[in-house]
Amino acid sequence: MAMLALAVWALAVCGAAGAGESGTDIDTSRYYNYEEMTELLRGLAEAHAAHARLFSIGRSVENRSLWVMEISAPSPASPPRPQLKLVGNMHGDETVSRQVLLYLAQYLVRGYGRDPRLGRLLNTTRIYLLPSLNPDGFERAVESDCSGSAAARRNARNKDLNRSFPDQYSALAVEEADVPEVVAMERWIKENKFLISANLHGGSVVASYPYDDSRNHESKGYYSKAPDDEVFKYLAKTYASKHPIMKMGKPGCADSPEETFPDGITNGAKWYDVPGGMQDYNYLYGQCFEITLELSCCKYPPASALNEEWKNNLESLLSFMEQVHIGVAGFVTDAVLGSGISDASIVVVGIDHNITTGSFGDFHRLLVPGIYNITTVAQGYMPSTVLNVEVLEGPATQLNVTLQSLDNHTNETVTPTMASSTEFKMHNVSEMEDVQQSNTIEPEDFRHHNYIDMEILLRKYAMEYPAITRSYSIGKSVEERNLYVMEISDNPGVHEMGEPEFKYIGNMHGNEVVGRELLLNLIEYLCSNYGTDPEVTSLVNNTRIHIMPSMNPDGYERSTEGDMDGVVGRNNSNNYDLNRNFPDQFFQIIDPRQPETLAMMDWLNRIPFVLSANLHGGSLVANYPYDDDPDGTGMYSRSPDDAVFYQLALSFAKENGPMFEGHPCKKIYPGEYFPQGITNGAKWYNVPGGMQDWNYLHTNCFEVTIELGCFKFPYASDLPKYWKQNKRSLLQFMKQVHRGVKGFIIDATNGKGIFNATITVAEVNHPVRSAKDGDYWRLLLPGVYKITTSARGYTPKTRSVMVVEEAVEVNFTLARVANNHDSGLDHASTESSADPSQEFEKLIKSLSSENGLQDLILSARVDLNLYRYHDYKDLSEALHGLHSNYPAITKLISLGQSVEVRHIWALEISDRPGIKEVAEPKIKFIAGVHGNAPVGTELLLAFAEFLCILFGKNQAVTKLIEETKIVIVPSVNPDGREIAQEGQCTSKVGQTNVHGKDLDTDFTGNSSEQLAEMQPETRDIVKNLILNQGFTLSVVLDGGSLLTTYPYDKPVQTVENEETLKYLANVYSNNHPKMHLGHPGCPNNTDESIPGGVVRGAQWHGHMHSMKDFSVAYGHCPEITVYTGCCKFPLAKELGTIWHDNQRSLLSMLVEVHKGLRGKVTDHDGKPIPRANIILNEGVRVPTSEAGYFHILLAPGPHDVDALAEGYQHQRKQVFVSPYEAATTLVMVVELDNKLFGLPRELVVTATGAALSAVIVTACIVWCVCSFKSSHQKDGFHRLRQHRDDYEDEIRMMSMGSKKSLLSNEFQDETESDEDTLHQ
């Protein structure tokens, strides 16, 4: 059969010489419109019904059929033939492809039976030709238009079909109703197992292959490599090499005459970035290898050029279609039943792209010539690997695989296997860098991360990559800092049967920081490149990776950048060296076991780690066990697995050039030399109580210690160098976990795994034990070993096993000892189309429902782990950390400085931070006005991180951020906060600023004199926040009770708009689980009752000049003050509960700011009216913005709205505000006022002109009379109106045409007395 197949292939190649003979009757002189194309295809199908079939996969926007011609000789259903498809005219104005495929259809169906080459092709292949995917666009295209037009390129809904498919890197907002052609194509691809495909275009002459775009969407020049890059290049070259113009690589197109493509091919993204393209979709979602073919420089050439284009492409088309038969093909069957196994995965080692078998168990995997190891995996079956499968040029290598069912599997097996898709072999550094550097995403932000910054970064990656990450803590340090671990795996949180566990530990010595930063870089690298880089993807898919950046976070906080060889920060907070604190085999460790040590020991006993590295600093060498010897003399202390450890250390060192040289710190230790960059620990110097020896002696884990550099705490500018030196080492060392022997220890009776079975290698005195599922891993070098497994209650079994470079799977089935009923150790395991604004309105309505916010919180769980307070330094670092990690949605600014020159930070959170968006509501959250009540500061920090983490992850939070400007000011009084003490519930220490001023009594007014007299903190808040921002709502967090107050804090008889202010306070209180009950229960007033938990400020603790009153009066912004608890400075352990209680309330404010009334004031021509006054219910006055916008929060119900603008007529409307709906939108159109003093303007002007002479004469007479008198009286200030009657009189004057403006301030004093109220 193989010889026959080769003969067939040879004939196929030779048959190309007569390719044109069957096509002489094809009319290539003209284009076919839709009706003509339909008629042609129907005629072909009818005339050649035996091997041609016409059908439609769907319809276009304008209801034209998307015709497909299937061409294949009659055949039985089984075995299926490989299928290919050719698609043309995706862009309606690129027409050569349409005609070429119509010619090809005629050529194939008419040539079958006459041309041996076509006979072989149709007898072995199912060919599908879709000449026009965009028939609507074609009908709008114009012949001889070489540049094309957007109207014809796109479909009838103005959508580019080749930018409308689901994309791996971008979430494209394309509605299905707009692209029925794409929907039909997606369905067709998923329902059929196409093997290869070509998408035919125009505009150049080149063969383009995946990927078409990249993660960063660089416009051009970035090679975005698919796992099957070699196969794609092979297919593209096949086509290009047969095309007389394409193969030259110089299309010579008029718009880019200098453009060149080596061999006539290009990676799509390298040419230019195409998100949403069809060829990538085929590969990622359909197991189909598609390339894109640009056939001609002119998109719609004159018909006279069609014959030449057909000749240029015919041989390329035939050669390309014949490639559907290359690679490996065969069947996967059940070993007992012999039936085909469908949906089995065919895994090619080294290529991170699997295919699955068809309904008959059939598969066909495209591969270029070479030698491959191929694994077959199916649910319910034991995996099987076939090594050294040779793929040759020509027809596919036949490979049939039989799988053993797990239900029938009772005998032990020895199967060479790699249940992954990458070979874990040693590679030369330069080779790997050549392959990897061009297409991996490298870390960019090289800096030192303090504890808070590290904490934020870990949470960020855990939220950004939830499918492959899990951040957790194994315990706490002496100072209660978490010992964080980032798990990276394709199934985080789960020990997968058969998958090894690996760990990296950094920063065990607090002042040795390179390992800490490298591990943070590694986390970023693994996350960013998963799914795109085969090496990373395979590591993550086949390894459970645990990364602990800092084992000694306390020591790090005391360390100093620039410390080369010091000891400050080396030890933990109890001043113990953690790497001398583990139990030792030779010496008794008398130091008390530290919490960090105990946490590590507990962690290792819970997880069956196989391999580990402990990253240090101070030298440059890979150090392996043992770390000490019985005599403490500094001699080579050999472990039973010395040869394995030697190779493990070498695998790291040989990838790091400076380390491998062996002369690490020439200036510090000029005589020190480590051959090949490695050393036995004890030979270097004795380390009793070290962690690497404890790993090996007390667990299954093999650990080495890596010294990363002579400089313990290098400057941040040097960090990129360390990453470059160690990246390959870090990756290569992880791969070593896949060496040796692995498998399962199985109970012969029930087929389940045996826990805690012992695996012993002859002549190596170091047994390992099986994990809970019976799986085990034993690192070994290549060779032949005698391996014995035993378990209590079972008969031991021994086998000879040959270990090769890759992992060898050896499964042992143990029989129970007769009459042994002791199974105590047998712990076997048990088994949209709406408008965006409408969508947002729906979101607000949904979140306003009874359980809306609670459902949001449940769907967006974020473990922020509030366990301590942030002093000013920590607060600043946390805010900078948020901005550094979320720069796209945050902007950090300083509003000013306190008396003691501490910054008053403000963090803006928005999808466009720092950019003014006048139509968006703006909300500010403020805390720390009183330094002795810092709970609000912690809540706002948590709230900020909560929002940042969920942006882009949670749809509701993302939309809220996109539609809102959020400003968070966590500490107005940082000086007071520094002297306040935790646990002091009623102390006033820290309540005031350094000058002893309660800042909430310092907001005296907005005149320049008053601002000058304010405290620096108050003045900066007023000038740079309240008066300069245009906020819609303000929420202030304080402490000392459990309630919410609304304006005013000063005693006033009436409060304008009180209904709205009280309503806002009630919204916060009602979303709090305790506050709304109205019983704060504070120790100093246990009987206090506050109905609904809401009270006007003056009725509770009234005082003058509060920030709340100032915000309402001068900032035109309603403000509420929330008192978060009776204790002003509770213990840190209570913060988690307080955050939980307030989370829903804080979110409710983000929802509420989108309600009320919003709109615009314009003139008759639509021109916005800036600084117009919107007057609500004849009381509250709010000015419009410079663009005429306004947004006013209102209590639910009806409201009268007046618009007043100087020179325009007064307008009044009534609106109804819903408590559940987004803001009511209102456009107030004001007309020019054409009356002066209540009379027509023309009459007044005429009368004024006529009387002018008389006025002048009279004025002269009056001057003469008055010259004898002296009058020095001056008018006083115009009295501010105090009553609504005054206001109504002015409204009546305006309606009568009074020229005097209600908005004029020329007679008003800037200042406000305690008795007068400008805005109530």
PDB file of N, CA, C and O in Angstrom, residues 253-288:
ATOM      1  N   CYS A 253       3.220  46.081  -6.832  1.00  0.00           N
ATOM      2  CA  CYS A 253       1.927  46.768  -6.860  1.00  0.00           C
ATOM      3  C   CYS A 253       2.146  48.277  -6.837  1.00  0.00           C
ATOM      4  O   CYS A 253       3.091  48.781  -6.206  1.00  0.00           O
ATOM      5  N   ALA A 254       1.254  49.004  -7.494  1.00  0.00           N
ATOM      6  CA  ALA A 254       1.429  50.443  -7.659  1.00  0.00           C
ATOM      7  C   ALA A 254       1.463  51.183  -6.337  1.00  0.00           C
ATOM      8  O   ALA A 254       2.192  52.160  -6.171  1.00  0.00           O
ATOM      9  N   ASP A 255       0.674  50.719  -5.344  1.00  0.00           N
ATOM     10  CA  ASP A 255       0.611  51.436  -4.067  1.00  0.00           C
ATOM     11  C   ASP A 255       1.784  51.093  -3.149  1.00  0.00           C
ATOM     12  O   ASP A 255       2.010  51.756  -2.140  1.00  0.00           O
ATOM     13  N   SER A 256       2.534  50.023  -3.453  1.00  0.00           N
ATOM     14  CA  SER A 256       3.708  49.653  -2.640  1.00  0.00           C
ATOM     15  C   SER A 256       4.724  48.964  -3.528  1.00  0.00           C
ATOM     16  O   SER A 256       4.971  47.758  -3.396  1.00  0.00           O
ATOM     17  N   PRO A 257       5.332  49.712  -4.432  1.00  0.00           N
ATOM     18  CA  PRO A 257       6.228  49.093  -5.431  1.00  0.00           C
ATOM     19  C   PRO A 257       7.466  48.438  -4.854  1.00  0.00           C
ATOM     20  O   PRO A 257       8.041  47.555  -5.483  1.00  0.00           O
ATOM     21  N   GLU A 258       7.911  48.865  -3.663  1.00  0.00           N
ATOM     22  CA  GLU A 258       9.144  48.324  -3.087  1.00  0.00           C
ATOM     23  C   GLU A 258       8.890  47.136  -2.166  1.00  0.00           C
ATOM     24  O   GLU A 258       9.830  46.561  -1.618  1.00  0.00           O
ATOM     25  N   GLU A 259       7.636  46.755  -1.958  1.00  0.00           N
ATOM     26  CA  GLU A 259       7.308  45.698  -1.007  1.00  0.00           C
ATOM     27  C   GLU A 259       7.818  44.355  -1.507  1.00  0.00           C
ATOM     28  O   GLU A 259       7.641  43.999  -2.678  1.00  0.00           O
ATOM     29  N   THR A 260       8.453  43.615  -0.613  1.00  0.00           N
ATOM     30  CA  THR A 260       8.988  42.299  -0.972  1.00  0.00           C
ATOM     31  C   THR A 260       8.537  41.264   0.045  1.00  0.00           C
ATOM     32  O   THR A 260       8.359  41.568   1.230  1.00  0.00           O
ATOM     33  N   PHE A 261       8.383  40.018  -0.422  1.00  0.00           N
ATOM     34  CA  PHE A 261       8.004  38.895   0.424  1.00  0.00           C
ATOM     35  C   PHE A 261       8.901  37.719   0.065  1.00  0.00           C
ATOM     36  O   PHE A 261       8.727  37.115  -1.014  1.00  0.00           O
ATOM     37  N   PRO A 262       9.896  37.390   0.892  1.00  0.00           N
ATOM     38  CA  PRO A 262      10.781  36.260   0.571  1.00  0.00           C
ATOM     39  C   PRO A 262       9.991  34.998   0.277  1.00  0.00           C
ATOM     40  O   PRO A 262       9.086  34.627   1.039  1.00  0.00           O
ATOM     41  N   ASP A 263      10.295  34.366  -0.836  1.00  0.00           N
ATOM     42  CA  ASP A 263       9.611  33.148  -1.299  1.00  0.00           C
ATOM     43  C   ASP A 263       8.134  33.383  -1.607  1.00  0.00           C
ATOM     44  O   ASP A 263       7.378  32.433  -1.798  1.00  0.00           O
ATOM     45  N   GLY A 264       7.702  34.636  -1.616  1.00  0.00           N
ATOM     46  CA  GLY A 264       6.317  34.935  -1.937  1.00  0.00           C
ATOM     47  C   GLY A 264       5.352  34.657  -0.809  1.00  0.00           C
ATOM     48  O   GLY A 264       4.139  34.564  -1.040  1.00  0.00           O
ATOM     49  N   ILE A 265       5.847  34.546   0.428  1.00  0.00           N
ATOM     50  CA  ILE A 265       4.972  34.250   1.564  1.00  0.00           C
ATOM     51  C   ILE A 265       5.257  35.240   2.690  1.00  0.00           C
ATOM     52  O   ILE A 265       6.309  35.887   2.731  1.00  0.00           O
ATOM     53  N   THR A 266       4.315  35.330   3.632  1.00  0.00           N
ATOM     54  CA  THR A 266       4.511  36.201   4.798  1.00  0.00           C
ATOM     55  C   THR A 266       3.626  35.753   5.938  1.00  0.00           C
ATOM     56  O   THR A 266       2.518  35.234   5.721  1.00  0.00           O
ATOM     57  N   ASN A 267       4.120  35.939   7.155  1.00  0.00           N
ATOM     58  CA  ASN A 267       3.264  35.793   8.325  1.00  0.00           C
ATOM     59  C   ASN A 267       2.275  36.951   8.333  1.00  0.00           C
ATOM     60  O   ASN A 267       2.642  38.107   8.091  1.00  0.00           O
ATOM     61  N   GLY A 268       0.999  36.651   8.579  1.00  0.00           N
ATOM     62  CA  GLY A 268      -0.031  37.677   8.468  1.00  0.00           C
ATOM     63  C   GLY A 268       0.221  38.889   9.327  1.00  0.00           C
ATOM     64  O   GLY A 268       0.198  40.034   8.846  1.00  0.00           O
ATOM     65  N   ALA A 269       0.466  38.683  10.620  1.00  0.00           N
ATOM     66  CA  ALA A 269       0.661  39.814  11.528  1.00  0.00           C
ATOM     67  C   ALA A 269       1.929  40.579  11.196  1.00  0.00           C
ATOM     68  O   ALA A 269       2.000  41.796  11.425  1.00  0.00           O
ATOM     69  N   LYS A 270       2.928  39.893  10.669  1.00  0.00           N
ATOM     70  CA  LYS A 270       4.170  40.589  10.314  1.00  0.00           C
ATOM     71  C   LYS A 270       3.919  41.565   9.162  1.00  0.00           C
ATOM     72  O   LYS A 270       4.534  42.626   9.083  1.00  0.00           O
ATOM     73  N   TRP A 271       3.003  41.191   8.271  1.00  0.00           N
ATOM     74  CA  TRP A 271       2.638  42.081   7.165  1.00  0.00           C
ATOM     75  C   TRP A 271       1.822  43.237   7.709  1.00  0.00           C
ATOM     76  O   TRP A 271       2.231  44.377   7.654  1.00  0.00           O
ATOM     77  N   TYR A 272       0.695  42.941   8.274  1.00  0.00           N
ATOM     78  CA  TYR A 272      -0.085  43.945   9.013  1.00  0.00           C
ATOM     79  C   TYR A 272      -1.114  43.224   9.869  1.00  0.00           C
ATOM     80  O   TYR A 272      -1.545  42.114   9.556  1.00  0.00           O
ATOM     81  N   ASP A 273      -1.490  43.841  10.974  1.00  0.00           N
ATOM     82  CA  ASP A 273      -2.337  43.223  11.992  1.00  0.00           C
ATOM     83  C   ASP A 273      -3.792  43.171  11.529  1.00  0.00           C
ATOM     84  O   ASP A 273      -4.361  44.183  11.114  1.00  0.00           O
ATOM     85  N   VAL A 274      -4.397  41.976  11.593  1.00  0.00           N
ATOM     86  CA  VAL A 274      -5.791  41.794  11.165  1.00  0.00           C
ATOM     87  C   VAL A 274      -6.557  41.088  12.279  1.00  0.00           C
ATOM     88  O   VAL A 274      -6.652  39.859  12.304  1.00  0.00           O
ATOM     89  N   PRO A 275      -7.097  41.819  13.255  1.00  0.00           N
ATOM     90  CA  PRO A 275      -7.935  41.168  14.270  1.00  0.00           C
ATOM     91  C   PRO A 275      -9.267  40.735  13.675  1.00  0.00           C
ATOM     92  O   PRO A 275      -9.820  41.403  12.801  1.00  0.00           O
ATOM     93  N   GLY A 276      -9.774  39.597  14.138  1.00  0.00           N
ATOM     94  CA  GLY A 276     -11.068  39.129  13.660  1.00  0.00           C
ATOM     95  C   GLY A 276     -11.014  38.475  12.298  1.00  0.00           C
ATOM     96  O   GLY A 276     -12.034  38.392  11.607  1.00  0.00           O
ATOM     97  N   GLY A 277      -9.849  37.984  11.884  1.00  0.00           N
ATOM     98  CA  GLY A 277      -9.703  37.374  10.571  1.00  0.00           C
ATOM     99  C   GLY A 277     -10.192  35.943  10.529  1.00  0.00           C
ATOM    100  O   GLY A 277     -10.247  35.238  11.539  1.00  0.00           O
ATOM    101  N   MET A 278     -10.529  35.489   9.309  1.00  0.00           N
ATOM    102  CA  MET A 278     -11.106  34.154   9.150  1.00  0.00           C
ATOM    103  C   MET A 278     -10.063  33.054   9.240  1.00  0.00           C
ATOM    104  O   MET A 278     -10.344  31.969   9.735  1.00  0.00           O
ATOM    105  N   GLN A 279      -8.838  33.289   8.770  1.00  0.00           N
ATOM    106  CA  GLN A 279      -7.874  32.193   8.745  1.00  0.00           C
ATOM    107  C   GLN A 279      -7.491  31.759  10.162  1.00  0.00           C
ATOM    108  O   GLN A 279      -7.381  30.564  10.450  1.00  0.00           O
ATOM    109  N   ASP A 280      -7.343  32.711  11.075  1.00  0.00           N
ATOM    110  CA  ASP A 280      -7.034  32.326  12.459  1.00  0.00           C
ATOM    111  C   ASP A 280      -8.204  31.587  13.084  1.00  0.00           C
ATOM    112  O   ASP A 280      -8.023  30.641  13.865  1.00  0.00           O
ATOM    113  N   TYR A 281      -9.420  32.026  12.768  1.00  0.00           N
ATOM    114  CA  TYR A 281     -10.610  31.353  13.320  1.00  0.00           C
ATOM    115  C   TYR A 281     -10.642  29.888  12.882  1.00  0.00           C
ATOM    116  O   TYR A 281     -10.950  28.999  13.683  1.00  0.00           O
ATOM    117  N   ASN A 282     -10.352  29.612  11.627  1.00  0.00           N
ATOM    118  CA  ASN A 282     -10.326  28.234  11.141  1.00  0.00           C
ATOM    119  C   ASN A 282      -9.391  27.372  11.970  1.00  0.00           C
ATOM    120  O   ASN A 282      -9.733  26.261  12.388  1.00  0.00           O
ATOM    121  N   TYR A 283      -8.210  27.891  12.241  1.00  0.00           N
ATOM    122  CA  TYR A 283      -7.192  27.116  12.950  1.00  0.00           C
ATOM    123  C   TYR A 283      -7.550  26.928  14.422  1.00  0.00           C
ATOM    124  O   TYR A 283      -7.413  25.824  14.964  1.00  0.00           O
ATOM    125  N   LEU A 284      -8.025  27.990  15.043  1.00  0.00           N
ATOM    126  CA  LEU A 284      -8.267  27.954  16.492  1.00  0.00           C
ATOM    127  C   LEU A 284      -9.564  27.262  16.862  1.00  0.00           C
ATOM    128  O   LEU A 284      -9.676  26.664  17.930  1.00  0.00           O
ATOM    129  N   TYR A 285     -10.567  27.357  15.993  1.00  0.00           N
ATOM    130  CA  TYR A 285     -11.887  26.841  16.343  1.00  0.00           C
ATOM    131  C   TYR A 285     -12.336  25.669  15.468  1.00  0.00           C
ATOM    132  O   TYR A 285     -13.300  24.986  15.818  1.00  0.00           O
ATOM    133  N   GLY A 286     -11.674  25.439  14.350  1.00  0.00           N
ATOM    134  CA  GLY A 286     -12.153  24.416  13.445  1.00  0.00           C
ATOM    135  C   GLY A 286     -11.162  23.332  13.104  1.00  0.00           C
ATOM    136  O   GLY A 286     -11.448  22.481  12.251  1.00  0.00           O
ATOM    137  N   GLN A 287      -9.962  23.331  13.693  1.00  0.00           N
ATOM    138  CA  GLN A 287      -8.914  22.365  13.385  1.00  0.00           C
ATOM    139  C   GLN A 287      -8.534  22.402  11.913  1.00  0.00           C
ATOM    140  O   GLN A 287      -7.997  21.445  11.375  1.00  0.00           O
ATOM    141  N   CYS A 288      -8.821  23.495  11.248  1.00  0.00           N
ATOM    142  CA  CYS A 288      -8.581  23.632   9.814  1.00  0.00           C
ATOM    143  C   CYS A 288      -7.402  24.567   9.564  1.00  0.00           C
ATOM    144  O   CYS A 288      -7.353  25.670  10.114  1.00  0.00           O
TER     145      CYS A 288
END
